[in-house]
XYZ file of C-alpha atoms in Angstrom:
323
model
C 0.163 -9.446 -31.278
C 1.469 -5.633 -30.056
C -1.135 -2.416 -30.134
C -1.670 0.643 -29.360
C -4.946 0.891 -27.365
C -7.228 3.033 -25.064
C -6.727 1.189 -21.815
C -9.110 1.071 -19.425
C -8.061 0.847 -15.418
C -9.957 -0.409 -12.502
C -8.206 1.361 -9.746
C -10.507 -0.011 -7.108
C -12.471 -2.963 -7.941
C -15.753 -3.228 -6.262
C -16.917 -6.279 -4.767
C -20.558 -6.160 -4.687
C -22.896 -7.836 -2.136
C -25.711 -10.054 -3.615
C -28.260 -8.319 -5.285
C -26.646 -4.883 -4.948
C -25.842 -2.424 -7.556
C -22.466 -1.246 -7.101
C -20.603 -0.886 -10.590
C -16.902 -0.412 -10.447
C -15.684 2.719 -11.227
C -13.746 2.742 -14.261
C -11.116 5.191 -15.833
C -10.091 5.944 -19.424
C -6.562 6.666 -19.950
C -4.968 7.264 -23.106
C -1.667 5.896 -22.533
C 0.910 5.762 -25.208
C 1.723 2.459 -24.626
C 2.457 -1.357 -25.660
C 0.154 -3.978 -24.854
C 1.431 -7.582 -24.950
C -2.065 -9.262 -25.964
C -2.619 -12.471 -23.225
C -4.715 -13.963 -20.419
C -2.512 -11.229 -18.227
C -1.511 -8.275 -20.116
C 1.538 -6.706 -19.247
C 2.143 -3.024 -19.954
C 5.032 -1.445 -20.886
C 5.273 2.077 -19.450
C 8.862 4.061 -19.913
C 8.916 6.961 -17.465
C 10.356 10.082 -18.696
C 11.367 11.663 -15.042
C 14.443 9.372 -14.817
C 17.670 9.137 -15.873
C 17.811 6.948 -19.280
C 21.395 5.962 -18.095
C 19.510 3.451 -15.753
C 16.609 0.900 -16.638
C 14.043 2.407 -14.955
C 11.300 0.647 -17.140
C 8.082 -0.122 -15.128
C 5.824 -3.034 -16.089
C 2.305 -3.068 -15.475
C -0.258 -5.836 -15.746
C -3.714 -7.071 -14.582
C -3.668 -9.924 -11.846
C -6.539 -11.694 -11.321
C -7.283 -12.679 -8.209
C -9.299 -16.142 -6.917
C -12.749 -14.273 -7.033
C -12.097 -13.099 -10.288
C -11.327 -9.476 -9.624
C -8.696 -7.797 -11.537
C -6.198 -5.722 -9.633
C -3.857 -3.668 -11.682
C 0.118 -3.792 -10.264
C 3.316 -2.376 -11.672
C 6.824 -3.293 -10.687
C 10.236 -1.241 -11.371
C 13.873 -2.540 -10.517
C 16.295 -5.066 -10.322
C 15.292 -8.176 -10.170
C 18.347 -9.616 -8.298
C 17.563 -7.211 -5.728
C 15.651 -7.828 -2.672
C 11.616 -7.886 -3.647
C 9.742 -5.536 -1.749
C 5.484 -5.092 -2.261
C 4.168 -2.182 -0.987
C 0.767 -1.515 -0.006
C -0.486 1.357 0.142
C -2.690 3.036 3.179
C -6.159 3.721 3.549
C -8.378 5.803 0.985
C -4.907 6.368 -0.863
C -3.695 4.415 -4.053
C -0.024 3.874 -5.383
C 0.643 7.480 -6.530
C 1.329 8.251 -2.672
C 4.211 5.944 -3.102
C 5.608 8.087 -6.251
C 8.431 9.586 -5.194
C 9.978 5.945 -3.885
C 9.176 4.297 -7.334
C 11.070 7.390 -9.222
C 13.915 7.536 -6.905
C 16.792 5.914 -8.554
C 18.166 5.272 -5.385
C 15.367 2.876 -4.498
C 15.364 1.546 -8.022
C 18.954 0.519 -8.117
C 18.859 -1.663 -4.563
C 15.730 -2.952 -4.645
C 12.705 -4.685 -7.117
C 9.624 -3.004 -6.047
C 6.145 -4.032 -6.877
C 3.154 -2.110 -5.987
C -0.677 -3.248 -6.399
C -3.539 -0.614 -6.788
C -6.659 -1.645 -4.920
C -6.561 -3.941 -2.375
C -9.964 -3.356 -1.013
C -11.892 -5.872 -0.059
C -14.464 -7.183 2.346
C -13.191 -9.859 3.994
C -9.461 -11.410 5.083
C -9.616 -14.136 2.826
C -10.225 -11.991 -0.520
C -7.358 -9.516 0.611
C -4.830 -12.374 1.441
C -6.159 -13.894 -1.944
C -5.591 -10.756 -3.987
C -1.924 -10.459 -1.964
C -1.120 -14.307 -3.128
C -2.173 -13.570 -6.836
C 0.285 -9.949 -7.008
C 3.205 -12.137 -5.921
C 2.723 -15.350 -7.448
C 2.132 -12.844 -10.806
C 5.509 -11.467 -10.262
C 7.357 -14.893 -9.379
C 8.383 -13.431 -5.783
C 9.412 -15.892 -3.027
C 9.315 -14.789 0.499
C 9.155 -11.066 -0.307
C 9.984 -7.776 1.911
C 6.054 -5.636 2.304
C 6.344 -1.991 3.128
C 2.756 -1.705 4.604
C 1.271 1.839 5.181
C -2.177 -0.425 6.095
C -4.049 -2.611 8.074
C -3.419 -5.458 5.258
C -0.465 -7.763 6.669
C -2.915 -9.128 8.981
C -5.275 -10.486 6.354
C -1.751 -12.412 5.094
C -0.994 -13.606 8.289
C -4.605 -15.172 8.996
C -3.752 -17.651 6.055
C -0.017 -17.851 5.618
C 2.959 -18.987 8.545
C 5.584 -16.552 9.838
C 8.009 -17.378 7.193
C 5.843 -16.740 4.440
C 7.252 -12.943 3.925
C 10.846 -12.039 4.712
C 10.026 -9.357 6.756
C 7.405 -6.241 7.363
C 8.322 -2.564 7.146
C 5.593 -0.809 9.056
C 5.714 3.173 7.729
C 3.323 4.807 10.051
C 1.025 2.101 9.719
C -2.065 0.293 11.722
C -1.756 -3.057 12.035
C -4.969 -4.381 11.922
C -8.824 -2.644 11.942
C -9.619 -3.634 15.154
C -7.287 -1.621 16.889
C -7.905 1.382 14.444
C -9.868 3.512 16.306
C -7.633 3.802 19.413
C -4.659 4.267 17.052
C -5.701 6.898 15.041
C -4.989 10.491 16.489
C -7.900 12.695 18.345
C -7.955 14.958 15.299
C -8.110 12.106 12.388
C -10.864 10.263 14.206
C -13.858 12.789 13.402
C -12.570 12.487 10.143
C -12.495 8.597 10.339
C -15.911 8.614 11.757
C -17.330 11.155 9.191
C -15.997 9.204 6.337
C -17.990 5.939 7.784
C -21.932 7.642 7.883
C -21.432 10.157 5.374
C -22.765 9.922 2.138
C -23.599 13.463 0.800
C -20.644 13.866 -2.274
C -19.912 17.901 -0.684
C -19.398 16.567 2.759
C -17.665 14.019 1.577
C -15.245 15.572 -0.511
C -14.537 17.655 2.416
C -13.744 15.478 4.623
C -11.170 13.544 2.250
C -9.468 16.973 1.446
C -8.924 17.415 5.375
C -7.874 13.949 5.933
C -5.085 14.294 3.205
C -4.201 18.015 4.330
C -3.758 16.097 7.960
C -1.390 13.605 6.436
C 0.759 15.509 4.762
C 0.029 19.323 4.670
C 2.729 20.640 2.170
C 2.620 17.789 -0.582
C 3.854 19.388 -4.135
C 0.890 20.076 -5.718
C 1.248 17.767 -8.784
C 1.460 14.836 -6.110
C -0.997 16.406 -4.074
C -3.623 16.156 -7.325
C -2.738 12.504 -8.059
C -3.377 11.359 -4.376
C -6.815 13.404 -4.162
C -7.756 12.302 -7.140
C -7.321 8.675 -6.490
C -8.975 9.340 -2.987
C -12.529 10.802 -4.238
C -13.132 8.079 -6.463
C -13.677 5.682 -3.578
C -17.288 5.137 -3.328
C -18.771 5.727 0.538
C -19.993 2.164 1.011
C -16.454 1.144 0.045
C -15.359 3.397 2.923
C -17.238 1.872 5.220
C -16.760 -1.659 4.558
C -12.889 -1.166 4.249
C -13.015 0.531 8.103
C -15.933 -1.860 9.727
C -14.775 -5.289 7.996
C -13.862 -8.253 10.492
C -10.253 -8.622 11.147
C -8.126 -10.774 13.217
C -4.619 -9.693 14.570
C -4.006 -13.623 15.680
C -2.026 -14.832 13.182
C 0.356 -11.481 12.758
C 0.943 -11.421 16.269
C 1.749 -15.514 16.924
C 4.424 -14.383 13.520
C 5.567 -11.886 16.128
C 6.152 -13.561 18.685
C 7.652 -16.656 17.131
C 10.905 -14.891 16.519
C 11.266 -15.664 12.837
C 9.704 -12.554 11.557
C 11.436 -9.092 11.402
C 9.501 -5.877 11.680
C 10.995 -2.470 11.310
C 8.816 0.459 12.519
C 8.773 4.225 11.187
C 7.375 6.761 12.571
C 7.223 10.526 11.816
C 7.777 13.103 14.772
C 5.318 15.225 13.324
C 3.006 12.813 12.245
C -0.355 13.978 13.266
C -2.424 10.875 12.167
C -1.489 8.058 14.220
C -0.555 7.734 18.258
C 2.907 5.933 17.653
C 2.970 4.077 21.356
C -0.732 3.189 20.695
C 0.864 1.133 17.501
C 3.728 -0.234 19.560
C 1.393 -1.688 22.228
C -0.325 -3.650 19.206
C 2.796 -5.109 18.443
C 4.112 -5.924 22.082
C 5.799 -9.169 22.427
C 7.393 -8.790 19.220
C 10.688 -10.633 19.119
C 12.462 -8.856 16.333
C 11.144 -5.302 16.631
C 13.296 -2.166 15.396
C 11.751 1.706 15.889
C 12.900 4.637 14.350
C 11.654 7.781 15.260
C 12.120 10.261 12.005
C 12.318 13.945 13.138
C 10.341 16.528 10.963
C 8.769 13.463 9.281
C 4.980 13.980 8.623
C 2.531 10.924 8.202
C 3.736 10.423 4.690
C 7.437 10.170 5.712
C 8.902 9.488 2.725
C 8.139 12.848 1.090
C 8.789 14.799 3.978
C 11.987 13.115 5.163
C 12.753 11.419 1.579
C 16.367 10.553 2.326
C 16.422 9.599 6.437
C 13.384 7.004 5.603
C 15.282 5.397 2.478
C 18.521 5.039 4.234
C 16.600 3.786 7.040
C 14.504 1.352 5.018
C 17.340 -0.001 2.703
C 19.589 -0.632 5.766
C 17.388 -2.791 7.292
C 16.418 -4.554 4.198
C 20.242 -5.018 3.711
C 21.050 -6.188 7.426
C 17.437 -8.562 7.138
C 18.679 -10.040 3.775
C 21.376 -11.313 4.837
C 19.616 -13.477 7.616
C 16.569 -14.279 5.464
C 18.642 -16.302 3.077
């Protein structure tokens, strides 16, 4: 049955602890969409800002994880091309990658899937969330482009050959090393976000955070990212940063030689320390490091062509060895 509807989107699912009243934040968006009513509804969204001669239909759906948490995910691109799952960074949502998803050069070369709201308190739950997304889209050994710590969760429960490769874009591999990898300028903001429950100060900290990540975002993109960030409850932020995580499985996968990694850094990144991040990956047998001149922490925005060419070339090379 087809219908047009006012659709509730749970952008950041909240997993309450027992006896705790933390309601999920629900955003009602008036979308002109077609909903296919099923157990896992698929939402057909037709972008208006892309070349109509190329198929750029983005399919969105609610994916249900093992603990019944619903995750909104979308996909775009050519299913016959290498699959890449995008995992957004701390505080941000999938909107941070809009410049990639709306770029026909990316769309024509990859099948891109991006979930919104992989925010759990344990590695097992986060791994289950990821599993639910790739199972829903029938992906086998996808690549993962991560601007986050979540790949460590995946390899706490899966072998090295579960993925075809990892693309780290100015990422922090795991939460245990977070405070040593973030820059001296970012560190007080991160610490402030974990212990400040005053709404006004919380919002000011986030504004400073996004400006440090990229001080010259296009205005509409800036507002979209900021809007995604400020709806995060302070308690959620605290749990994301302070949760227990192990990097043992991740490092073991890297030392096996069977899991290639591309680590991209922006030379103008003010958020993380490049060498500290590479220290965590010490001993990784198949590691490619690329430094992008004049790139900020959101490198695909400040240097979109260089980042795109670097990623697509590396995926092409490693897709051949993964077959």
